[in-house]
Every structure is written in structure tokens, then in C-alpha cells.
Short mmCIF file of C-alpha atoms and ligand atoms in Angstrom, two decimals:
data_model
loop_
_atom_site.label_atom_id
_atom_site.label_comp_id
_atom_site.label_asym_id
_atom_site.label_seq_id
_atom_site.Cartn_x
_atom_site.Cartn_y
_atom_site.Cartn_z
CA MET Z 1 3.80 2.69 -15.37
CA SER Z 2 2.57 5.97 -14.03
CA ILE Z 3 -0.08 7.07 -11.60
CA VAL Z 4 -1.52 10.50 -12.20
CA THR Z 5 -4.19 12.20 -10.16
CA SER Z 6 -5.97 15.15 -11.64
CA GLN Z 7 -7.88 17.49 -9.35
CA LEU Z 8 -8.61 14.45 -7.20
CA THR Z 9 -11.26 15.25 -4.58
CA LYS Z 10 -13.12 13.25 -1.94
CA THR Z 11 -15.77 14.85 0.21
CA TYR Z 12 -17.56 12.99 3.00
CA HIS Z 13 -21.00 14.00 4.14
CA ALA Z 14 -21.78 11.15 6.51
CA GLY Z 15 -22.07 11.69 10.23
CA SER Z 16 -21.23 15.35 10.38
CA GLU Z 17 -23.12 18.57 9.99
CA PHE Z 18 -20.52 19.97 7.62
CA PRO Z 19 -18.94 18.15 4.69
CA VAL Z 20 -15.41 16.89 5.30
CA HIS Z 21 -13.00 17.63 2.46
CA ALA Z 22 -10.73 14.63 2.98
CA VAL Z 23 -8.81 15.13 -0.27
CA GLN Z 24 -9.04 18.36 -2.24
CA HIS Z 25 -7.97 19.07 -5.82
CA VAL Z 26 -4.83 16.95 -5.70
CA ASP Z 27 -2.61 16.86 -8.79
CA LEU Z 28 0.12 14.28 -8.41
CA GLU Z 29 2.28 12.12 -10.63
CA VAL Z 30 4.11 9.05 -9.39
CA ARG Z 31 6.33 7.19 -11.83
CA SER Z 32 7.32 3.60 -12.01
CA GLY Z 33 9.93 2.62 -9.42
CA GLU Z 34 9.44 5.56 -7.08
CA PHE Z 35 9.67 5.22 -3.27
CA VAL Z 36 7.36 7.92 -1.97
CA ALA Z 37 6.27 8.90 1.53
CA VAL Z 38 3.00 10.71 2.10
CA MET Z 39 3.35 12.64 5.31
CA GLY Z 40 0.83 14.61 7.32
CA PRO Z 41 -0.97 14.74 10.64
CA SER Z 42 -3.82 12.46 11.54
CA GLY Z 43 -6.93 13.40 9.58
CA SER Z 44 -5.01 15.11 6.77
CA GLY Z 45 -6.28 12.69 4.10
CA LYS Z 46 -3.43 10.18 3.69
CA THR Z 47 -5.56 7.05 3.94
CA THR Z 48 -8.22 8.52 1.67
CA LEU Z 49 -5.58 9.37 -0.95
CA LEU Z 50 -4.07 5.86 -0.92
CA ASN Z 51 -7.51 4.26 -1.11
CA LEU Z 52 -8.48 6.44 -4.05
CA ILE Z 53 -5.26 5.71 -5.94
CA GLY Z 54 -5.57 1.99 -5.24
CA GLY Z 55 -9.16 1.84 -6.43
CA LEU Z 56 -10.58 0.95 -3.01
CA ASP Z 57 -12.63 4.13 -2.94
CA HIS Z 58 -14.28 6.34 -5.56
CA PRO Z 59 -13.50 10.07 -5.88
CA THR Z 60 -16.20 12.72 -5.52
CA SER Z 61 -14.59 14.50 -8.45
CA GLY Z 62 -11.32 14.46 -10.33
CA LYS Z 63 -9.51 11.45 -11.72
CA VAL Z 64 -6.99 8.72 -11.08
CA LEU Z 65 -5.18 7.77 -14.28
CA ILE Z 66 -3.11 4.61 -14.43
CA ASP Z 67 -0.95 4.63 -17.54
CA GLY Z 68 -3.23 7.36 -18.81
CA LYS Z 69 -6.41 5.36 -18.26
CA ASP Z 70 -9.09 6.70 -15.92
CA ILE Z 71 -9.89 3.93 -13.42
CA ALA Z 72 -13.41 5.32 -13.05
CA GLU Z 73 -14.07 3.91 -16.52
CA LEU Z 74 -13.50 0.36 -15.30
CA ASN Z 75 -16.60 -1.60 -14.38
CA GLU Z 76 -16.76 -3.30 -10.97
CA GLN Z 77 -15.33 -6.56 -12.32
CA GLN Z 78 -12.46 -4.79 -14.07
CA LEU Z 79 -11.75 -2.75 -10.95
CA ILE Z 80 -11.51 -5.91 -8.85
CA GLY Z 81 -9.13 -7.32 -11.46
CA PHE Z 82 -7.07 -4.13 -11.47
CA ARG Z 83 -6.66 -4.23 -7.69
CA ARG Z 84 -5.95 -7.95 -7.60
CA ASP Z 85 -3.34 -7.90 -10.37
CA HIS Z 86 -1.65 -4.52 -10.04
CA VAL Z 87 -1.99 -3.12 -6.53
CA GLY Z 88 -0.58 -4.48 -3.29
CA PHE Z 89 -1.97 -3.12 -0.03
CA ILE Z 90 -0.20 -3.09 3.32
CA PHE Z 91 -2.26 -1.88 6.27
CA GLN Z 92 -1.34 -0.52 9.66
CA ASP Z 93 -3.04 -3.44 11.43
CA TYR Z 94 -1.52 -6.06 9.04
CA SER Z 95 -4.98 -7.46 8.19
CA LEU Z 96 -3.83 -11.07 7.94
CA LEU Z 97 -6.37 -13.87 7.99
CA PRO Z 98 -6.06 -15.25 11.54
CA VAL Z 99 -6.88 -18.89 10.78
CA LEU Z 100 -4.30 -19.19 8.00
CA THR Z 101 -0.58 -19.73 8.48
CA ALA Z 102 1.96 -17.22 7.18
CA LEU Z 103 2.46 -19.40 4.10
CA GLU Z 104 -1.28 -19.78 3.48
CA ASN Z 105 -1.88 -16.04 3.87
CA VAL Z 106 0.60 -15.37 1.08
CA GLU Z 107 -0.56 -18.27 -1.13
CA PHE Z 108 -4.19 -17.25 -0.81
CA VAL Z 109 -3.89 -14.06 -2.86
CA MET Z 110 -2.16 -15.92 -5.68
CA GLN Z 111 -4.89 -18.57 -5.69
CA LEU Z 112 -7.38 -15.73 -6.21
CA GLN Z 113 -5.37 -14.88 -9.30
CA GLY Z 114 -5.62 -18.46 -10.51
CA VAL Z 115 -1.94 -19.30 -10.03
CA ASN Z 116 -1.66 -23.07 -9.61
CA GLY Z 117 -0.80 -24.80 -6.34
CA GLN Z 118 2.88 -25.57 -6.76
CA GLN Z 119 3.68 -22.24 -8.38
CA SER Z 120 1.92 -20.24 -5.66
CA ARG Z 121 3.59 -22.34 -2.95
CA ASP Z 122 7.05 -21.78 -4.44
CA ARG Z 123 6.58 -18.03 -4.79
CA ALA Z 124 5.12 -17.74 -1.27
CA VAL Z 125 8.07 -19.63 0.24
CA GLU Z 126 10.55 -17.52 -1.75
CA LEU Z 127 8.95 -14.26 -0.62
CA LEU Z 128 8.69 -15.31 3.01
CA GLN Z 129 12.36 -16.25 2.93
CA LYS Z 130 13.15 -12.87 1.40
CA VAL Z 131 11.45 -11.09 4.29
CA GLY Z 132 13.30 -13.28 6.78
CA LEU Z 133 10.47 -15.62 7.73
CA GLY Z 134 11.73 -18.85 6.19
CA GLU Z 135 11.54 -20.52 9.60
CA GLN Z 136 8.04 -19.28 10.43
CA LEU Z 137 6.10 -20.51 7.40
CA HIS Z 138 3.61 -22.62 9.31
CA LYS Z 139 2.78 -20.27 12.14
CA VAL Z 140 -0.56 -18.48 12.39
CA PRO Z 141 -0.44 -14.68 12.88
CA ALA Z 142 -1.13 -14.91 16.63
CA LYS Z 143 2.15 -16.82 17.03
CA LEU Z 144 4.17 -14.09 15.32
CA SER Z 145 5.36 -10.71 16.60
CA GLY Z 146 3.93 -7.48 15.16
CA GLY Z 147 7.03 -6.97 13.04
CA GLN Z 148 6.84 -10.52 11.72
CA GLN Z 149 3.13 -10.15 10.93
CA GLN Z 150 3.84 -6.99 9.00
CA ARG Z 151 6.54 -8.82 7.04
CA VAL Z 152 3.99 -11.51 6.15
CA ALA Z 153 1.75 -8.66 4.96
CA VAL Z 154 4.60 -7.34 2.79
CA ALA Z 155 5.17 -10.80 1.28
CA ARG Z 156 1.43 -11.08 0.65
CA ALA Z 157 1.27 -7.65 -0.98
CA LEU Z 158 4.21 -8.52 -3.26
CA ALA Z 159 3.06 -12.05 -4.16
CA PRO Z 160 0.94 -11.19 -7.19
CA ARG Z 161 3.82 -9.07 -8.56
CA PRO Z 162 1.86 -5.82 -8.30
CA ARG Z 163 3.06 -2.79 -10.18
CA PHE Z 164 2.68 -0.68 -7.10
CA VAL Z 165 2.27 -1.12 -3.39
CA MET Z 166 0.27 1.17 -1.12
CA ALA Z 167 1.32 0.98 2.50
CA ASP Z 168 -0.84 2.89 4.94
CA GLU Z 169 1.25 3.70 8.03
CA PRO Z 170 2.94 0.31 7.80
CA THR Z 171 5.23 0.93 10.76
CA ALA Z 172 2.69 2.57 13.09
CA ASN Z 173 2.59 -0.44 15.42
CA LEU Z 174 6.24 -1.44 15.15
CA ASP Z 175 9.22 -0.81 17.41
CA ALA Z 176 12.38 0.87 16.11
CA LYS Z 177 14.14 -2.36 15.17
CA SER Z 178 11.16 -3.82 13.29
CA THR Z 179 10.61 -0.47 11.58
CA ALA Z 180 14.20 -0.42 10.30
CA GLU Z 181 13.96 -4.04 9.14
CA LEU Z 182 10.69 -3.43 7.33
CA LEU Z 183 12.12 -0.38 5.57
CA ASP Z 184 15.20 -2.37 4.53
CA ILE Z 185 12.94 -5.00 2.99
CA MET Z 186 10.74 -2.47 1.20
CA GLN Z 187 13.73 -0.57 -0.11
CA HIS Z 188 15.40 -3.75 -1.30
CA LEU Z 189 12.26 -4.82 -3.17
CA ASN Z 190 11.96 -1.33 -4.63
CA GLU Z 191 15.56 -1.47 -5.87
CA THR Z 192 15.70 -5.08 -7.06
CA GLU Z 193 12.17 -5.62 -8.40
CA GLY Z 194 11.39 -2.02 -9.34
CA THR Z 195 8.15 -2.10 -7.39
CA THR Z 196 6.72 1.36 -6.82
CA PHE Z 197 6.02 2.06 -3.14
CA ILE Z 198 3.71 4.77 -1.85
CA PHE Z 199 3.50 4.77 1.91
CA SER Z 200 1.90 7.10 4.40
CA THR Z 201 3.53 7.84 7.71
CA HIS Z 202 4.13 10.44 10.34
CA ASP Z 203 7.22 8.70 11.60
CA GLN Z 204 10.38 10.76 11.00
CA ARG Z 205 12.51 7.60 10.77
CA VAL Z 206 10.40 6.43 7.86
CA ILE Z 207 10.32 9.83 6.18
CA LYS Z 208 14.12 9.98 6.23
CA ARG Z 209 14.30 6.84 4.12
CA ALA Z 210 11.95 8.05 1.38
CA LYS Z 211 13.33 9.37 -1.90
CA ARG Z 212 10.39 11.70 -2.30
CA VAL Z 213 8.17 13.21 0.38
CA ILE Z 214 4.70 14.55 -0.24
CA VAL Z 215 3.13 16.60 2.52
CA PHE Z 216 -0.60 16.71 3.17
CA GLU Z 217 -2.45 19.26 5.26
CA ASP Z 218 -6.24 19.35 5.51
CA GLY Z 219 -6.64 17.25 2.38
CA GLN Z 220 -4.35 19.43 0.30
CA LEU Z 221 -0.95 18.63 -1.11
CA THR Z 222 1.22 21.41 0.30
CA GLN Z 223 4.75 20.17 -0.43
CA ASP Z 224 6.38 17.73 -2.81
CA LYS Z 225 10.12 17.32 -2.65
CA CYS Z 226 12.80 14.83 -3.56
CA GLN Z 227 15.52 14.14 -1.03
P1 LIG W 1 -5.35 10.33 7.65
O1 LIG W 1 -5.17 8.97 7.03
O2 LIG W 1 -4.32 11.33 7.20
O3 LIG W 1 -5.44 10.27 9.13
P2 LIG W 1 -8.02 10.16 6.53
O4 LIG W 1 -7.88 10.03 5.06
O5 LIG W 1 -8.32 8.92 7.30
O6 LIG W 1 -6.74 10.91 7.12
O7 LIG W 1 -9.18 11.19 6.85
C1 LIG W 1 -9.27 12.49 6.28
C2 LIG W 1 -10.55 13.14 6.78
O8 LIG W 1 -11.68 12.46 6.24
C3 LIG W 1 -10.72 13.12 8.28
O9 LIG W 1 -11.32 14.32 8.68
C4 LIG W 1 -11.63 11.94 8.50
O10 LIG W 1 -12.39 12.10 9.68
C5 LIG W 1 -12.52 11.98 7.27
N1 LIG W 1 -13.01 10.65 6.88
C6 LIG W 1 -12.24 9.61 6.48
N2 LIG W 1 -13.00 8.54 6.16
C7 LIG W 1 -14.29 8.93 6.35
C8 LIG W 1 -15.57 8.28 6.19
N3 LIG W 1 -15.64 7.03 5.74
N4 LIG W 1 -16.66 9.00 6.49
C9 LIG W 1 -16.60 10.28 6.91
N5 LIG W 1 -15.43 10.95 7.09
C10 LIG W 1 -14.30 10.29 6.82
MG1 LIG W 2 -4.83 7.16 7.93
#
């Protein structure tokens, strides 16, 4: 599976006298199984890029092609299906549902896909064990540490077996130990399940672990290197 952006551009007009060119004319290709960091200062367009690629936001101009197909040609229902079945999102603030337990948070997304009860339970337990939370299945997010909540979010993102995972500054609120653990988990899943990871960060410790680093400045892709 490949993700290609072609002259991808997003311009915001809201709330400012001048238009904001959040993402400008970006040409990028990410192949199946890559582990890519998008790096850049705050306001450089990282979140906008991930949201555009993941179909959470629509470009002003340019295209996002998944396996050669322009996602702008999907209708709203197809786009929802595309996101649900193929894209996993991990957010900086974890975005777990507070009234659900760790297990229920992970099961929930599979139920949306129509996976039956026992199957979704088994997969959720397996994933939570994989991220080291086998003993915390029945705790609500408020009873977990930040690092543990982010690991629930990783399990949730992986549950529907997405083809790629977008992680927007996933370690921004984590200490050094939790950051290292989270990266180990992501890297392991990348290597064993072949899941493509695209994550934004400005944390040097995270950048060091990426196989490819893309640099953003003022909405433009200024560097793209493998390491
Ligand atoms: P980053 O994730 O690198 O911090 P963002 O993609 O969030 O950057 O933002 C890029 C630019 O677009 C910033 O100047 C930001 O203020 C602007 N921006 C982002 N979202 C919106 C929005 N919904 N409305 C108006 N401007 C926005
Ligand atoms: Mg951001």
C-alpha cells in the first residue's frame, strides 16, 4: 500500500486577516511498512498534514492518493469507511473515552466495524497484553498513567488492523521512560505486523528512532532523508 500526496495544499482563512498556508504544495510518497517521523516546529503544518493524509480534513488543492486512488473521490460514507478500516489515529492527548475501561475503549472501535463480541474481546485483550497492559484491562483512563493511557490508544489504533497509523506528537505528554516504551511498542508492531507508522514530533529522542525523517517548515517539506 502506498500513500502519495501530489501538490497537497491546505490554506486556512478563518480568524485571521491573512490566509494561513498550513500545508503548501507537498509531494510525498510513503510506502507500506515505513516508520516515518514528520519533524518541525509548532505551527509548521504537521497536524494538518496527518489529518489530510488520514482523511480527517479536506485539502484546498492537490491530492492524497491511497494505492493510486484519490480519496477526494470517495463520498462521505466511503470516507468514513476508509478511516474506520484503514487508518489508525493516535493523538497527543490520547483521546480515550473516559467512561469506558481500557478493554472497552479498544473493543469499541472493532464493534463499529461490526466485529462480533467474542472476536473483538479476544483481539482487544491480545493487543492490551502486547502493549503491557494485561493487568489493567478493567481500569478507566483516569486510573491509568499518561504512558499507560497512550498505550491503550496505541492498542485501540491497531485493533481494526489498519494499514497505516498516524500518530500526532504521541509522546508529547510522556516522560522519558514512557516515551522509550511507547517507541519500542510502535517499532515492534511496525516490524512484526508491517504496519506503516507516520508520526509527528519535535522530540529528538523520537526522531532518532525513525527510519525516515521528513522536515516541515512553514507548511513546506524542506528535507526528506533516510537514516
Ligand atoms: P503543527 O502541527 O506543526 O503545530 P498545524 O498543522 O497545527 O501545525 O498548523 C499549521 C498552521 O495552520 C498554523 O499556523 C496554525 O495556526 C494554522 N491552523 C491549523 N488549524 C487551523 C484551523 N482550523 N483554522 C485556522 N488556522 C489553522
Ligand atoms: Mg500539531
